[in-house]
mmCIF file of C-alpha atoms in Angstrom:
data_model
loop_
_atom_site.group_PDB
_atom_site.id
_atom_site.type_symbol
_atom_site.label_atom_id
_atom_site.label_comp_id
_atom_site.label_asym_id
_atom_site.label_seq_id
_atom_site.Cartn_x
_atom_site.Cartn_y
_atom_site.Cartn_z
ATOM 1 C CA UNK A 22 134.595 126.084 185.172
ATOM 2 C CA UNK A 23 131.836 125.631 187.762
ATOM 3 C CA UNK A 24 130.415 128.624 189.557
ATOM 4 C CA UNK A 25 129.214 128.020 193.111
ATOM 5 C CA UNK A 26 125.534 128.252 193.993
ATOM 6 C CA UNK A 27 125.924 131.563 195.954
ATOM 7 C CA UNK A 28 127.700 133.123 192.961
ATOM 8 C CA UNK A 29 124.939 131.952 190.603
ATOM 9 C CA UNK A 30 122.331 133.447 192.974
ATOM 10 C CA UNK A 31 124.221 136.763 193.061
ATOM 11 C CA UNK A 32 124.437 136.850 189.271
ATOM 12 C CA UNK A 33 120.711 136.042 188.921
ATOM 13 C CA UNK A 34 119.768 138.769 191.425
ATOM 14 C CA UNK A 35 122.028 141.316 189.744
ATOM 15 C CA UNK A 36 120.644 140.523 186.306
ATOM 16 C CA UNK A 37 117.074 140.858 187.595
ATOM 17 C CA UNK A 38 117.944 144.181 189.245
ATOM 18 C CA UNK A 39 119.681 145.419 186.113
ATOM 19 C CA UNK A 40 116.709 144.532 183.943
ATOM 20 C CA UNK A 41 114.402 146.496 186.219
ATOM 21 C CA UNK A 42 116.667 149.563 185.872
ATOM 22 C CA UNK A 43 117.017 149.526 182.087
ATOM 23 C CA UNK A 44 114.071 151.848 181.327
ATOM 24 C CA UNK A 45 115.441 154.413 183.787
ATOM 25 C CA UNK A 46 118.898 154.162 182.242
ATOM 26 C CA UNK A 47 117.708 154.599 178.654
ATOM 27 C CA UNK A 48 118.324 158.026 177.237
ATOM 28 C CA UNK A 49 116.069 159.477 174.605
ATOM 29 C CA UNK A 50 117.971 161.577 172.053
ATOM 30 C CA UNK A 51 116.670 165.088 171.671
ATOM 31 C CA UNK A 52 115.239 165.475 175.147
ATOM 32 C CA UNK A 53 115.261 169.078 176.328
ATOM 33 C CA UNK A 54 116.577 170.701 179.489
ATOM 34 C CA UNK A 55 113.811 169.025 181.529
ATOM 35 C CA UNK A 56 115.989 165.917 181.571
ATOM 36 C CA UNK A 57 118.997 167.783 183.027
ATOM 37 C CA UNK A 58 118.359 166.683 186.609
ATOM 38 C CA UNK A 59 121.913 167.474 187.756
ATOM 39 C CA UNK A 60 121.765 171.077 186.532
ATOM 40 C CA UNK A 61 122.913 173.444 189.260
ATOM 41 C CA UNK A 62 124.480 170.733 191.416
ATOM 42 C CA UNK A 63 127.886 172.030 192.439
ATOM 43 C CA UNK A 64 129.076 169.490 194.991
ATOM 44 C CA UNK A 65 129.193 165.719 195.411
ATOM 45 C CA UNK A 66 129.868 163.887 198.655
ATOM 46 C CA UNK A 67 131.216 160.344 198.393
ATOM 47 C CA UNK A 68 129.632 158.138 201.027
ATOM 48 C CA UNK A 69 131.692 155.392 202.670
ATOM 49 C CA UNK A 70 131.091 151.817 201.572
ATOM 50 C CA UNK A 71 130.668 148.979 204.068
ATOM 51 C CA UNK A 72 133.216 146.412 202.944
ATOM 52 C CA UNK A 73 133.373 144.663 206.337
ATOM 53 C CA UNK A 74 129.966 143.051 205.771
ATOM 54 C CA UNK A 75 131.584 140.396 203.568
ATOM 55 C CA UNK A 76 134.936 138.695 204.086
ATOM 56 C CA UNK A 77 135.120 138.195 200.309
ATOM 57 C CA UNK A 78 135.736 141.927 199.861
ATOM 58 C CA UNK A 79 139.010 141.739 201.808
ATOM 59 C CA UNK A 80 139.939 138.370 200.272
ATOM 60 C CA UNK A 81 139.584 139.946 196.830
ATOM 61 C CA UNK A 82 141.732 142.974 197.748
ATOM 62 C CA UNK A 83 139.016 145.627 198.084
ATOM 63 C CA UNK A 84 139.599 148.505 200.501
ATOM 64 C CA UNK A 85 137.620 151.591 201.453
ATOM 65 C CA UNK A 86 140.488 153.787 200.259
ATOM 66 C CA UNK A 87 140.491 152.118 196.819
ATOM 67 C CA UNK A 88 136.745 152.716 196.498
ATOM 68 C CA UNK A 89 136.758 156.316 197.764
ATOM 69 C CA UNK A 90 139.746 157.441 195.693
ATOM 70 C CA UNK A 91 138.514 155.767 192.508
ATOM 71 C CA UNK A 92 135.251 157.693 192.742
ATOM 72 C CA UNK A 93 136.410 161.009 194.227
ATOM 73 C CA UNK A 94 139.357 161.656 191.927
ATOM 74 C CA UNK A 95 137.435 160.677 188.799
ATOM 75 C CA UNK A 96 134.435 162.897 189.554
ATOM 76 C CA UNK A 97 136.759 165.785 190.482
ATOM 77 C CA UNK A 98 138.429 165.450 187.092
ATOM 78 C CA UNK A 99 135.022 166.144 185.510
ATOM 79 C CA UNK A 100 135.057 169.537 187.256
ATOM 80 C CA UNK A 101 132.611 168.853 190.091
ATOM 81 C CA UNK A 102 133.733 169.665 193.632
ATOM 82 C CA UNK A 103 133.846 166.273 195.330
ATOM 83 C CA UNK A 104 134.579 165.445 198.961
ATOM 84 C CA UNK A 105 134.496 162.412 201.203
ATOM 85 C CA UNK A 106 131.727 162.391 203.806
ATOM 86 C CA UNK A 107 134.266 162.707 206.639
ATOM 87 C CA UNK A 108 135.491 166.040 205.214
ATOM 88 C CA UNK A 109 132.288 167.468 203.722
ATOM 89 C CA UNK A 110 130.408 170.550 204.813
ATOM 90 C CA UNK A 111 126.582 170.428 204.834
ATOM 91 C CA UNK A 112 124.760 171.239 201.605
ATOM 92 C CA UNK A 113 123.080 174.647 201.414
ATOM 93 C CA UNK A 114 120.944 176.478 198.888
ATOM 94 C CA UNK A 115 124.186 178.105 197.715
ATOM 95 C CA UNK A 116 125.915 174.721 197.562
ATOM 96 C CA UNK A 117 123.339 172.236 196.267
ATOM 97 C CA UNK A 118 124.777 168.776 196.120
ATOM 98 C CA UNK A 119 124.240 165.069 195.818
ATOM 99 C CA UNK A 120 125.527 162.092 197.713
ATOM 100 C CA UNK A 121 127.455 159.549 195.637
ATOM 101 C CA UNK A 122 126.660 156.163 197.122
ATOM 102 C CA UNK A 123 128.738 153.167 196.058
ATOM 103 C CA UNK A 124 127.443 149.637 196.581
ATOM 104 C CA UNK A 125 129.756 146.654 196.419
ATOM 105 C CA UNK A 126 128.736 143.010 196.834
ATOM 106 C CA UNK A 127 131.464 140.411 196.397
ATOM 107 C CA UNK A 128 131.479 136.630 196.369
ATOM 108 C CA UNK A 129 134.434 134.328 196.006
ATOM 109 C CA UNK A 130 133.957 130.872 194.584
ATOM 110 C CA UNK A 131 135.925 127.806 195.606
ATOM 111 C CA UNK A 132 138.649 128.594 193.094
ATOM 112 C CA UNK A 133 140.442 131.923 192.908
ATOM 113 C CA UNK A 134 137.628 133.778 191.131
ATOM 114 C CA UNK A 135 136.029 136.926 192.599
ATOM 115 C CA UNK A 136 132.607 138.139 191.449
ATOM 116 C CA UNK A 137 131.550 141.682 192.389
ATOM 117 C CA UNK A 138 128.461 143.767 191.730
ATOM 118 C CA UNK A 139 129.398 147.475 191.662
ATOM 119 C CA UNK A 140 126.970 150.315 191.536
ATOM 120 C CA UNK A 141 127.109 154.051 192.002
ATOM 121 C CA UNK A 142 124.108 156.248 192.551
ATOM 122 C CA UNK A 143 123.663 159.964 193.090
ATOM 123 C CA UNK A 144 120.869 160.971 195.406
ATOM 124 C CA UNK A 145 119.818 163.602 197.888
ATOM 125 C CA UNK A 146 117.389 163.862 200.784
ATOM 126 C CA UNK A 147 114.698 166.526 200.994
ATOM 127 C CA UNK A 148 112.106 167.274 203.629
ATOM 128 C CA UNK A 149 108.664 168.088 202.322
ATOM 129 C CA UNK A 150 105.129 168.397 203.600
ATOM 130 C CA UNK A 151 102.772 165.728 202.317
ATOM 131 C CA UNK A 152 99.642 167.401 200.924
ATOM 132 C CA UNK A 153 97.305 164.670 202.149
ATOM 133 C CA UNK A 154 98.353 164.682 205.825
ATOM 134 C CA UNK A 155 100.406 167.878 206.210
ATOM 135 C CA UNK A 156 103.108 165.738 207.833
ATOM 136 C CA UNK A 157 106.735 166.505 207.118
ATOM 137 C CA UNK A 158 108.636 163.585 205.587
ATOM 138 C CA UNK A 159 112.181 163.199 204.376
ATOM 139 C CA UNK A 160 112.292 161.654 200.922
ATOM 140 C CA UNK A 161 115.182 160.402 198.814
ATOM 141 C CA UNK A 162 115.556 161.761 195.299
ATOM 142 C CA UNK A 163 117.511 159.540 192.925
ATOM 143 C CA UNK A 164 119.310 161.535 190.218
ATOM 144 C CA UNK A 165 121.510 158.886 188.621
ATOM 145 C CA UNK A 166 122.168 155.147 189.051
ATOM 146 C CA UNK A 167 124.439 152.715 187.187
ATOM 147 C CA UNK A 168 126.066 149.384 187.925
ATOM 148 C CA UNK A 169 128.104 146.523 186.517
ATOM 149 C CA UNK A 170 129.090 142.962 187.321
ATOM 150 C CA UNK A 171 132.775 141.989 187.356
ATOM 151 C CA UNK A 172 134.305 138.542 187.499
ATOM 152 C CA UNK A 173 138.097 138.242 187.572
ATOM 153 C CA UNK A 174 140.847 136.174 189.189
ATOM 154 C CA UNK A 175 141.491 137.199 192.793
ATOM 155 C CA UNK A 176 144.945 138.665 192.080
ATOM 156 C CA UNK A 177 143.644 141.198 189.561
ATOM 157 C CA UNK A 178 140.249 141.850 191.093
ATOM 158 C CA UNK A 179 141.081 145.019 193.068
ATOM 159 C CA UNK A 180 142.412 146.644 189.892
ATOM 160 C CA UNK A 181 139.313 145.591 187.936
ATOM 161 C CA UNK A 182 137.020 146.981 190.651
ATOM 162 C CA UNK A 183 138.968 150.265 190.730
ATOM 163 C CA UNK A 184 138.682 150.508 186.931
ATOM 164 C CA UNK A 185 134.953 149.720 187.114
ATOM 165 C CA UNK A 186 134.383 152.393 189.758
ATOM 166 C CA UNK A 187 136.368 154.911 187.708
ATOM 167 C CA UNK A 188 134.168 154.086 184.697
ATOM 168 C CA UNK A 189 130.965 154.570 186.709
ATOM 169 C CA UNK A 190 132.323 157.814 188.196
ATOM 170 C CA UNK A 191 133.374 159.036 184.733
ATOM 171 C CA UNK A 192 129.883 158.266 183.397
ATOM 172 C CA UNK A 193 128.377 160.252 186.273
ATOM 173 C CA UNK A 194 130.835 163.113 185.668
ATOM 174 C CA UNK A 195 129.940 163.188 181.974
ATOM 175 C CA UNK A 196 126.220 163.292 182.792
ATOM 176 C CA UNK A 197 126.844 166.098 185.290
ATOM 177 C CA UNK A 198 128.845 168.053 182.650
ATOM 178 C CA UNK A 199 126.099 167.635 180.017
ATOM 179 C CA UNK A 200 123.448 168.782 182.479
ATOM 180 C CA UNK A 201 125.313 172.031 183.215
ATOM 181 C CA UNK A 202 125.037 173.295 179.641
#
């Protein structure tokens, strides 16, 4: 089977990105509570994903509802209150939360094969005063980030993407549970 040049480029970019994230994803056994970055988080807001940016997403059966439900329901099953952005209330000091941000990049080759990079990250935004200039800046804090590459026939791709998103969401939910101890 021959993979088209755009698909090869996507795979090469994803592999390079993944390699750069490996040290951050490694977990050192025996680390103490200082590594429990999700401790105290009691809400997650699932951000919408922009699937319209690539026609391949629709051709491969991906929908915003499939993405949102795969993430929201799986994280909720871990015990964390999880809402879609359209329904969410603002975070407060009483309700500290993170945004769950899915990323999906899909290519379709000349045959019926779909190739998708999926990732899910948990982050928040905080405003702080920079010591050097005393200017207030909003910074992004990344708490958790994972991804995977999927390649399946077009007819089964939506199901594979949903399963991949559920796996990423379950991994996040497990990390959140461990950090609450």
